């Protein structure tokens, strides 16, 4: 049940009903079990961004416009849509003077300016760990360094980061890209990265960059965020023991898709991504004894629990949690939301700190 004031179960209506026993015909193997990776699911940046939209709806009323998907999860987006959020691709689609929330993936200064030009009331839900990368890009550009940004073409986070130093930034999408890179000055380069990449592939890209550009400078710290790294470490522990890994999350979620890759690279015999339990195919379970389960950083835990329920129906009743880290990071709400509409301290913000939503669990 949501802790939002209207007390509605905000997730319930957005998903198809689960059909119990749907997977019961899966051939029974001895010792069926589930290895449940931990950490998994919501990270602090996603939690904050989703609460930001909820708080905006609560404080200012519907509709609240959101530029791009607030987080890359279709269930979260459709749930918020039902509550009055309107997702748009561009601030030009938002009526003059309306409230608009910038997504967790961040925006370029041009987008901020575009919102200001339309007198929009902007609420910036950019994850602070993405903001950190933006600041690095700005600082390196001021230092006259050329920036090699490791990331995925067209990803919103990459577009936002490149927008902070457009003249200085070159995108590197994979280790294979390195050989064909053209740079202005090979001795004046620094690398940074998208926050949600595969750690191993990124380190391989950096290794190849350094081979080609020995004077390449490092950022002060890793840009791949704690949540992405922790979820990859956990699935690495599960994968070698798993006949099948199920990753819950959406197709446009970078960190989710990386979890599938990491599972396969680390010994899982098969790995599939699903948005919902109903997408699990019976044939995936043929002859499978051990199923690994994890979820991306934008996935509410309720969706994982539905996967576990379907697996239980299919005989996977023994669930062992494989814990590789504990997470307790929380971020302050965006400054525009730290007080309620009357200016009183916000009980859900707890003095500016984000409290985890109970509807995730
Ligand atoms: Fe922030 Fe990482 Fe979560 Fe993205 S995945 S919102 S960078 S904590």
PDB file of N, CA and C in Angstrom, residues 126-214:
ATOM      1  N   UNK A 126      17.358  14.700 -11.231  1.00  0.00           N
ATOM      2  CA  UNK A 126      18.604  14.059 -11.677  1.00  0.00           C
ATOM      3  C   UNK A 126      19.277  13.373 -10.494  1.00  0.00           C
ATOM      4  N   UNK A 127      19.684  12.117 -10.664  1.00  0.00           N
ATOM      5  CA  UNK A 127      20.384  11.420  -9.580  1.00  0.00           C
ATOM      6  C   UNK A 127      21.657  12.192  -9.235  1.00  0.00           C
ATOM      7  N   UNK A 128      21.918  12.397  -7.950  1.00  0.00           N
ATOM      8  CA  UNK A 128      23.141  13.123  -7.569  1.00  0.00           C
ATOM      9  C   UNK A 128      24.417  12.474  -8.123  1.00  0.00           C
ATOM     10  N   UNK A 129      24.374  11.184  -8.380  1.00  0.00           N
ATOM     11  CA  UNK A 129      25.580  10.536  -8.917  1.00  0.00           C
ATOM     12  C   UNK A 129      25.754  10.834 -10.403  1.00  0.00           C
ATOM     13  N   UNK A 130      24.665  11.172 -11.075  1.00  0.00           N
ATOM     14  CA  UNK A 130      24.760  11.656 -12.461  1.00  0.00           C
ATOM     15  C   UNK A 130      25.232  13.114 -12.446  1.00  0.00           C
ATOM     16  N   UNK A 131      24.695  13.881 -11.509  1.00  0.00           N
ATOM     17  CA  UNK A 131      25.129  15.281 -11.373  1.00  0.00           C
ATOM     18  C   UNK A 131      26.633  15.358 -11.142  1.00  0.00           C
ATOM     19  N   UNK A 132      27.155  14.409 -10.381  1.00  0.00           N
ATOM     20  CA  UNK A 132      28.605  14.376 -10.133  1.00  0.00           C
ATOM     21  C   UNK A 132      29.366  14.251 -11.469  1.00  0.00           C
ATOM     22  N   UNK A 133      28.866  13.417 -12.370  1.00  0.00           N
ATOM     23  CA  UNK A 133      29.529  13.251 -13.678  1.00  0.00           C
ATOM     24  C   UNK A 133      29.397  14.547 -14.494  1.00  0.00           C
ATOM     25  N   UNK A 134      28.224  15.184 -14.407  1.00  0.00           N
ATOM     26  CA  UNK A 134      28.056  16.471 -15.100  1.00  0.00           C
ATOM     27  C   UNK A 134      29.103  17.469 -14.622  1.00  0.00           C
ATOM     28  N   UNK A 135      29.308  17.502 -13.309  1.00  0.00           N
ATOM     29  CA  UNK A 135      30.269  18.477 -12.754  1.00  0.00           C
ATOM     30  C   UNK A 135      31.686  18.165 -13.224  1.00  0.00           C
ATOM     31  N   UNK A 136      31.976  16.862 -13.284  1.00  0.00           N
ATOM     32  CA  UNK A 136      33.309  16.480 -13.789  1.00  0.00           C
ATOM     33  C   UNK A 136      33.493  16.978 -15.220  1.00  0.00           C
ATOM     34  N   UNK A 137      32.472  16.744 -16.045  1.00  0.00           N
ATOM     35  CA  UNK A 137      32.581  17.147 -17.457  1.00  0.00           C
ATOM     36  C   UNK A 137      32.807  18.654 -17.564  1.00  0.00           C
ATOM     37  N   UNK A 138      32.048  19.406 -16.786  1.00  0.00           N
ATOM     38  CA  UNK A 138      32.188  20.870 -16.818  1.00  0.00           C
ATOM     39  C   UNK A 138      33.589  21.287 -16.374  1.00  0.00           C
ATOM     40  N   UNK A 139      34.057  20.647 -15.284  1.00  0.00           N
ATOM     41  CA  UNK A 139      35.377  21.012 -14.745  1.00  0.00           C
ATOM     42  C   UNK A 139      36.498  20.663 -15.723  1.00  0.00           C
ATOM     43  N   UNK A 140      36.432  19.465 -16.287  1.00  0.00           N
ATOM     44  CA  UNK A 140      37.494  19.053 -17.222  1.00  0.00           C
ATOM     45  C   UNK A 140      37.517  19.968 -18.448  1.00  0.00           C
ATOM     46  N   UNK A 141      36.332  20.356 -18.919  1.00  0.00           N
ATOM     47  CA  UNK A 141      36.286  21.260 -20.086  1.00  0.00           C
ATOM     48  C   UNK A 141      36.937  22.592 -19.734  1.00  0.00           C
ATOM     49  N   UNK A 142      36.670  23.074 -18.511  1.00  0.00           N
ATOM     50  CA  UNK A 142      37.296  24.341 -18.084  1.00  0.00           C
ATOM     51  C   UNK A 142      38.810  24.216 -18.010  1.00  0.00           C
ATOM     52  N   UNK A 143      39.276  23.003 -17.679  1.00  0.00           N
ATOM     53  CA  UNK A 143      40.719  22.766 -17.590  1.00  0.00           C
ATOM     54  C   UNK A 143      41.331  22.520 -18.973  1.00  0.00           C
ATOM     55  N   UNK A 144      40.513  22.681 -19.999  1.00  0.00           N
ATOM     56  CA  UNK A 144      40.975  22.540 -21.380  1.00  0.00           C
ATOM     57  C   UNK A 144      41.331  21.098 -21.746  1.00  0.00           C
ATOM     58  N   UNK A 145      40.747  20.148 -21.009  1.00  0.00           N
ATOM     59  CA  UNK A 145      40.957  18.737 -21.367  1.00  0.00           C
ATOM     60  C   UNK A 145      39.885  18.299 -22.364  1.00  0.00           C
ATOM     61  N   UNK A 146      40.224  17.355 -23.231  1.00  0.00           N
ATOM     62  CA  UNK A 146      39.215  16.726 -24.069  1.00  0.00           C
ATOM     63  C   UNK A 146      38.718  15.472 -23.346  1.00  0.00           C
ATOM     64  N   UNK A 147      37.416  15.254 -23.404  1.00  0.00           N
ATOM     65  CA  UNK A 147      36.770  14.219 -22.586  1.00  0.00           C
ATOM     66  C   UNK A 147      36.366  13.041 -23.459  1.00  0.00           C
ATOM     67  N   UNK A 148      36.760  11.844 -23.050  1.00  0.00           N
ATOM     68  CA  UNK A 148      36.277  10.626 -23.707  1.00  0.00           C
ATOM     69  C   UNK A 148      35.203  10.051 -22.791  1.00  0.00           C
ATOM     70  N   UNK A 149      33.967  10.145 -23.229  1.00  0.00           N
ATOM     71  CA  UNK A 149      32.832   9.667 -22.423  1.00  0.00           C
ATOM     72  C   UNK A 149      32.484   8.251 -22.867  1.00  0.00           C
ATOM     73  N   UNK A 150      32.669   7.281 -21.969  1.00  0.00           N
ATOM     74  CA  UNK A 150      32.309   5.898 -22.284  1.00  0.00           C
ATOM     75  C   UNK A 150      30.821   5.727 -21.961  1.00  0.00           C
ATOM     76  N   UNK A 151      30.042   5.337 -22.976  1.00  0.00           N
ATOM     77  CA  UNK A 151      28.600   5.221 -22.755  1.00  0.00           C
ATOM     78  C   UNK A 151      27.898   4.764 -24.007  1.00  0.00           C
ATOM     79  N   UNK A 152      26.586   4.739 -23.934  1.00  0.00           N
ATOM     80  CA  UNK A 152      25.774   4.216 -25.038  1.00  0.00           C
ATOM     81  C   UNK A 152      25.140   5.341 -25.842  1.00  0.00           C
ATOM     82  N   UNK A 153      25.262   5.226 -27.149  1.00  0.00           N
ATOM     83  CA  UNK A 153      24.683   6.216 -28.056  1.00  0.00           C
ATOM     84  C   UNK A 153      23.183   6.373 -27.792  1.00  0.00           C
ATOM     85  N   UNK A 154      22.747   7.594 -27.659  1.00  0.00           N
ATOM     86  CA  UNK A 154      21.314   7.873 -27.547  1.00  0.00           C
ATOM     87  C   UNK A 154      20.745   7.722 -26.153  1.00  0.00           C
ATOM     88  N   UNK A 155      21.545   7.212 -25.194  1.00  0.00           N
ATOM     89  CA  UNK A 155      21.012   7.104 -23.826  1.00  0.00           C
ATOM     90  C   UNK A 155      20.834   8.509 -23.255  1.00  0.00           C
ATOM     91  N   UNK A 156      19.724   8.715 -22.539  1.00  0.00           N
ATOM     92  CA  UNK A 156      19.432  10.062 -22.035  1.00  0.00           C
ATOM     93  C   UNK A 156      20.539  10.594 -21.123  1.00  0.00           C
ATOM     94  N   UNK A 157      21.118   9.715 -20.321  1.00  0.00           N
ATOM     95  CA  UNK A 157      22.186  10.183 -19.440  1.00  0.00           C
ATOM     96  C   UNK A 157      23.378  10.680 -20.259  1.00  0.00           C
ATOM     97  N   UNK A 158      23.707   9.957 -21.309  1.00  0.00           N
ATOM     98  CA  UNK A 158      24.839  10.346 -22.160  1.00  0.00           C
ATOM     99  C   UNK A 158      24.554  11.692 -22.828  1.00  0.00           C
ATOM    100  N   UNK A 159      23.318  11.853 -23.310  1.00  0.00           N
ATOM    101  CA  UNK A 159      22.970  13.130 -23.957  1.00  0.00           C
ATOM    102  C   UNK A 159      23.093  14.285 -22.964  1.00  0.00           C
ATOM    103  N   UNK A 160      22.637  14.050 -21.737  1.00  0.00           N
ATOM    104  CA  UNK A 160      22.722  15.096 -20.716  1.00  0.00           C
ATOM    105  C   UNK A 160      24.159  15.432 -20.377  1.00  0.00           C
ATOM    106  N   UNK A 161      24.987  14.400 -20.214  1.00  0.00           N
ATOM    107  CA  UNK A 161      26.393  14.642 -19.847  1.00  0.00           C
ATOM    108  C   UNK A 161      27.127  15.337 -20.989  1.00  0.00           C
ATOM    109  N   UNK A 162      26.914  14.875 -22.216  1.00  0.00           N
ATOM    110  CA  UNK A 162      27.603  15.507 -23.356  1.00  0.00           C
ATOM    111  C   UNK A 162      27.204  16.971 -23.474  1.00  0.00           C
ATOM    112  N   UNK A 163      25.964  17.266 -23.088  1.00  0.00           N
ATOM    113  CA  UNK A 163      25.474  18.639 -23.181  1.00  0.00           C
ATOM    114  C   UNK A 163      26.171  19.592 -22.229  1.00  0.00           C
ATOM    115  N   UNK A 164      26.906  19.070 -21.233  1.00  0.00           N
ATOM    116  CA  UNK A 164      27.637  19.937 -20.312  1.00  0.00           C
ATOM    117  C   UNK A 164      28.995  20.351 -20.882  1.00  0.00           C
ATOM    118  N   UNK A 165      29.463  19.657 -21.890  1.00  0.00           N
ATOM    119  CA  UNK A 165      30.743  20.027 -22.516  1.00  0.00           C
ATOM    120  C   UNK A 165      30.718  19.562 -23.969  1.00  0.00           C
ATOM    121  N   UNK A 166      29.758  20.079 -24.740  1.00  0.00           N
ATOM    122  CA  UNK A 166      29.536  19.525 -26.086  1.00  0.00           C
ATOM    123  C   UNK A 166      30.733  19.647 -27.016  1.00  0.00           C
ATOM    124  N   UNK A 167      31.501  20.723 -26.866  1.00  0.00           N
ATOM    125  CA  UNK A 167      32.639  20.928 -27.790  1.00  0.00           C
ATOM    126  C   UNK A 167      33.818  20.034 -27.424  1.00  0.00           C
ATOM    127  N   UNK A 168      33.803  19.532 -26.204  1.00  0.00           N
ATOM    128  CA  UNK A 168      34.985  18.845 -25.680  1.00  0.00           C
ATOM    129  C   UNK A 168      34.818  17.341 -25.593  1.00  0.00           C
ATOM    130  N   UNK A 169      33.612  16.827 -25.798  1.00  0.00           N
ATOM    131  CA  UNK A 169      33.335  15.429 -25.458  1.00  0.00           C
ATOM    132  C   UNK A 169      33.207  14.550 -26.699  1.00  0.00           C
ATOM    133  N   UNK A 170      33.872  13.388 -26.629  1.00  0.00           N
ATOM    134  CA  UNK A 170      33.737  12.374 -27.673  1.00  0.00           C
ATOM    135  C   UNK A 170      33.195  11.111 -27.022  1.00  0.00           C
ATOM    136  N   UNK A 171      32.191  10.511 -27.659  1.00  0.00           N
ATOM    137  CA  UNK A 171      31.581   9.309 -27.100  1.00  0.00           C
ATOM    138  C   UNK A 171      32.372   8.069 -27.529  1.00  0.00           C
ATOM    139  N   UNK A 172      32.629   7.197 -26.563  1.00  0.00           N
ATOM    140  CA  UNK A 172      33.280   5.910 -26.841  1.00  0.00           C
ATOM    141  C   UNK A 172      32.289   4.836 -26.418  1.00  0.00           C
ATOM    142  N   UNK A 173      31.803   4.061 -27.377  1.00  0.00           N
ATOM    143  CA  UNK A 173      30.689   3.164 -27.044  1.00  0.00           C
ATOM    144  C   UNK A 173      31.123   1.752 -26.662  1.00  0.00           C
ATOM    145  N   UNK A 174      32.363   1.370 -26.985  1.00  0.00           N
ATOM    146  CA  UNK A 174      32.806  -0.007 -26.689  1.00  0.00           C
ATOM    147  C   UNK A 174      34.324  -0.085 -26.827  1.00  0.00           C
ATOM    148  N   UNK A 175      34.924  -1.175 -26.351  1.00  0.00           N
ATOM    149  CA  UNK A 175      36.376  -1.330 -26.547  1.00  0.00           C
ATOM    150  C   UNK A 175      36.743  -1.258 -28.034  1.00  0.00           C
ATOM    151  N   UNK A 176      35.853  -1.773 -28.882  1.00  0.00           N
ATOM    152  CA  UNK A 176      36.165  -1.809 -30.321  1.00  0.00           C
ATOM    153  C   UNK A 176      36.236  -0.414 -30.930  1.00  0.00           C
ATOM    154  N   UNK A 177      35.579   0.545 -30.291  1.00  0.00           N
ATOM    155  CA  UNK A 177      35.588   1.934 -30.783  1.00  0.00           C
ATOM    156  C   UNK A 177      36.965   2.580 -30.711  1.00  0.00           C
ATOM    157  N   UNK A 178      37.796   2.073 -29.805  1.00  0.00           N
ATOM    158  CA  UNK A 178      39.029   2.796 -29.442  1.00  0.00           C
ATOM    159  C   UNK A 178      39.952   2.965 -30.648  1.00  0.00           C
ATOM    160  N   UNK A 179      40.060   1.927 -31.465  1.00  0.00           N
ATOM    161  CA  UNK A 179      41.017   1.960 -32.576  1.00  0.00           C
ATOM    162  C   UNK A 179      40.714   3.059 -33.587  1.00  0.00           C
ATOM    163  N   UNK A 180      39.450   3.413 -33.725  1.00  0.00           N
ATOM    164  CA  UNK A 180      39.091   4.369 -34.776  1.00  0.00           C
ATOM    165  C   UNK A 180      38.846   5.786 -34.238  1.00  0.00           C
ATOM    166  N   UNK A 181      39.107   5.970 -32.931  1.00  0.00           N
ATOM    167  CA  UNK A 181      38.863   7.295 -32.341  1.00  0.00           C
ATOM    168  C   UNK A 181      39.779   8.348 -32.947  1.00  0.00           C
ATOM    169  N   UNK A 182      39.217   9.505 -33.202  1.00  0.00           N
ATOM    170  CA  UNK A 182      40.055  10.630 -33.636  1.00  0.00           C
ATOM    171  C   UNK A 182      40.033  11.675 -32.531  1.00  0.00           C
ATOM    172  N   UNK A 183      41.225  12.062 -32.050  1.00  0.00           N
ATOM    173  CA  UNK A 183      41.282  13.051 -30.971  1.00  0.00           C
ATOM    174  C   UNK A 183      42.157  14.219 -31.407  1.00  0.00           C
ATOM    175  N   UNK A 184      41.933  15.337 -30.757  1.00  0.00           N
ATOM    176  CA  UNK A 184      42.664  16.558 -31.094  1.00  0.00           C
ATOM    177  C   UNK A 184      44.094  16.489 -30.599  1.00  0.00           C
ATOM    178  N   UNK A 185      44.236  16.084 -29.317  1.00  0.00           N
ATOM    179  CA  UNK A 185      45.578  16.046 -28.704  1.00  0.00           C
ATOM    180  C   UNK A 185      45.644  14.793 -27.820  1.00  0.00           C
ATOM    181  N   UNK A 186      46.399  13.772 -28.224  1.00  0.00           N
ATOM    182  CA  UNK A 186      46.411  12.508 -27.470  1.00  0.00           C
ATOM    183  C   UNK A 186      46.985  12.632 -26.058  1.00  0.00           C
ATOM    184  N   UNK A 187      47.664  13.766 -25.773  1.00  0.00           N
ATOM    185  CA  UNK A 187      48.244  13.952 -24.437  1.00  0.00           C
ATOM    186  C   UNK A 187      47.384  14.826 -23.542  1.00  0.00           C
ATOM    187  N   UNK A 188      46.169  15.096 -23.973  1.00  0.00           N
ATOM    188  CA  UNK A 188      45.325  16.034 -23.227  1.00  0.00           C
ATOM    189  C   UNK A 188      43.922  15.456 -23.062  1.00  0.00           C
ATOM    190  N   UNK A 189      43.874  14.194 -22.610  1.00  0.00           N
ATOM    191  CA  UNK A 189      42.600  13.471 -22.582  1.00  0.00           C
ATOM    192  C   UNK A 189      42.269  12.983 -21.180  1.00  0.00           C
ATOM    193  N   UNK A 190      40.992  12.966 -20.854  1.00  0.00           N
ATOM    194  CA  UNK A 190      40.515  12.356 -19.612  1.00  0.00           C
ATOM    195  C   UNK A 190      39.283  11.518 -19.979  1.00  0.00           C
ATOM    196  N   UNK A 191      39.097  10.412 -19.264  1.00  0.00           N
ATOM    197  CA  UNK A 191      37.887   9.618 -19.520  1.00  0.00           C
ATOM    198  C   UNK A 191      36.908   9.769 -18.363  1.00  0.00           C
ATOM    199  N   UNK A 192      35.634   9.694 -18.710  1.00  0.00           N
ATOM    200  CA  UNK A 192      34.558   9.584 -17.719  1.00  0.00           C
ATOM    201  C   UNK A 192      33.578   8.558 -18.281  1.00  0.00           C
ATOM    202  N   UNK A 193      32.526   8.203 -17.518  1.00  0.00           N
ATOM    203  CA  UNK A 193      31.603   7.201 -18.073  1.00  0.00           C
ATOM    204  C   UNK A 193      30.171   7.439 -17.627  1.00  0.00           C
ATOM    205  N   UNK A 194      29.283   6.813 -18.363  1.00  0.00           N
ATOM    206  CA  UNK A 194      27.885   6.654 -17.955  1.00  0.00           C
ATOM    207  C   UNK A 194      27.894   5.882 -16.640  1.00  0.00           C
ATOM    208  N   UNK A 195      26.875   6.083 -15.817  1.00  0.00           N
ATOM    209  CA  UNK A 195      26.878   5.472 -14.474  1.00  0.00           C
ATOM    210  C   UNK A 195      26.439   4.012 -14.451  1.00  0.00           C
ATOM    211  N   UNK A 196      25.833   3.528 -15.544  1.00  0.00           N
ATOM    212  CA  UNK A 196      25.149   2.232 -15.474  1.00  0.00           C
ATOM    213  C   UNK A 196      25.724   1.189 -16.426  1.00  0.00           C
ATOM    214  N   UNK A 197      27.024   1.235 -16.636  1.00  0.00           N
ATOM    215  CA  UNK A 197      27.667   0.317 -17.580  1.00  0.00           C
ATOM    216  C   UNK A 197      28.131  -0.957 -16.899  1.00  0.00           C
ATOM    217  N   UNK A 198      28.539  -1.924 -17.731  1.00  0.00           N
ATOM    218  CA  UNK A 198      29.238  -3.091 -17.211  1.00  0.00           C
ATOM    219  C   UNK A 198      30.621  -2.652 -16.722  1.00  0.00           C
ATOM    220  N   UNK A 199      30.920  -2.969 -15.475  1.00  0.00           N
ATOM    221  CA  UNK A 199      32.221  -2.580 -14.913  1.00  0.00           C
ATOM    222  C   UNK A 199      33.343  -3.215 -15.732  1.00  0.00           C
ATOM    223  N   UNK A 200      33.212  -4.506 -16.038  1.00  0.00           N
ATOM    224  CA  UNK A 200      34.297  -5.213 -16.721  1.00  0.00           C
ATOM    225  C   UNK A 200      34.528  -4.655 -18.124  1.00  0.00           C
ATOM    226  N   UNK A 201      33.427  -4.417 -18.844  1.00  0.00           N
ATOM    227  CA  UNK A 201      33.603  -3.906 -20.209  1.00  0.00           C
ATOM    228  C   UNK A 201      34.181  -2.495 -20.185  1.00  0.00           C
ATOM    229  N   UNK A 202      33.761  -1.698 -19.216  1.00  0.00           N
ATOM    230  CA  UNK A 202      34.280  -0.331 -19.123  1.00  0.00           C
ATOM    231  C   UNK A 202      35.778  -0.352 -18.826  1.00  0.00           C
ATOM    232  N   UNK A 203      36.188  -1.244 -17.906  1.00  0.00           N
ATOM    233  CA  UNK A 203      37.618  -1.324 -17.583  1.00  0.00           C
ATOM    234  C   UNK A 203      38.423  -1.798 -18.803  1.00  0.00           C
ATOM    235  N   UNK A 204      37.826  -2.662 -19.609  1.00  0.00           N
ATOM    236  CA  UNK A 204      38.494  -3.095 -20.836  1.00  0.00           C
ATOM    237  C   UNK A 204      38.612  -1.920 -21.821  1.00  0.00           C
ATOM    238  N   UNK A 205      37.569  -1.115 -21.907  1.00  0.00           N
ATOM    239  CA  UNK A 205      37.636   0.068 -22.774  1.00  0.00           C
ATOM    240  C   UNK A 205      38.737   1.006 -22.290  1.00  0.00           C
ATOM    241  N   UNK A 206      38.802   1.211 -20.976  1.00  0.00           N
ATOM    242  CA  UNK A 206      39.826   2.109 -20.427  1.00  0.00           C
ATOM    243  C   UNK A 206      41.220   1.534 -20.689  1.00  0.00           C
ATOM    244  N   UNK A 207      41.357   0.218 -20.546  1.00  0.00           N
ATOM    245  CA  UNK A 207      42.670  -0.409 -20.797  1.00  0.00           C
ATOM    246  C   UNK A 207      43.118  -0.150 -22.235  1.00  0.00           C
ATOM    247  N   UNK A 208      42.171  -0.288 -23.154  1.00  0.00           N
ATOM    248  CA  UNK A 208      42.529  -0.078 -24.563  1.00  0.00           C
ATOM    249  C   UNK A 208      42.773   1.392 -24.866  1.00  0.00           C
ATOM    250  N   UNK A 209      42.012   2.258 -24.195  1.00  0.00           N
ATOM    251  CA  UNK A 209      42.264   3.694 -24.368  1.00  0.00           C
ATOM    252  C   UNK A 209      43.675   4.051 -23.900  1.00  0.00           C
ATOM    253  N   UNK A 210      44.061   3.463 -22.759  1.00  0.00           N
ATOM    254  CA  UNK A 210      45.378   3.799 -22.204  1.00  0.00           C
ATOM    255  C   UNK A 210      46.512   3.241 -23.061  1.00  0.00           C
ATOM    256  N   UNK A 211      46.226   2.092 -23.677  1.00  0.00           N
ATOM    257  CA  UNK A 211      47.228   1.523 -24.604  1.00  0.00           C
ATOM    258  C   UNK A 211      47.487   2.509 -25.747  1.00  0.00           C
ATOM    259  N   UNK A 212      46.369   3.081 -26.238  1.00  0.00           N
ATOM    260  CA  UNK A 212      46.502   4.016 -27.381  1.00  0.00           C
ATOM    261  C   UNK A 212      46.944   5.402 -26.943  1.00  0.00           C
ATOM    262  N   UNK A 213      46.496   5.812 -25.757  1.00  0.00           N
ATOM    263  CA  UNK A 213      46.816   7.168 -25.270  1.00  0.00           C
ATOM    264  C   UNK A 213      47.434   7.032 -23.878  1.00  0.00           C
ATOM    265  N   UNK A 214      48.737   6.778 -23.791  1.00  0.00           N
ATOM    266  CA  UNK A 214      49.357   6.476 -22.484  1.00  0.00           C
ATOM    267  C   UNK A 214      49.205   7.596 -21.461  1.00  0.00           C
TER     268      UNK A 214
END
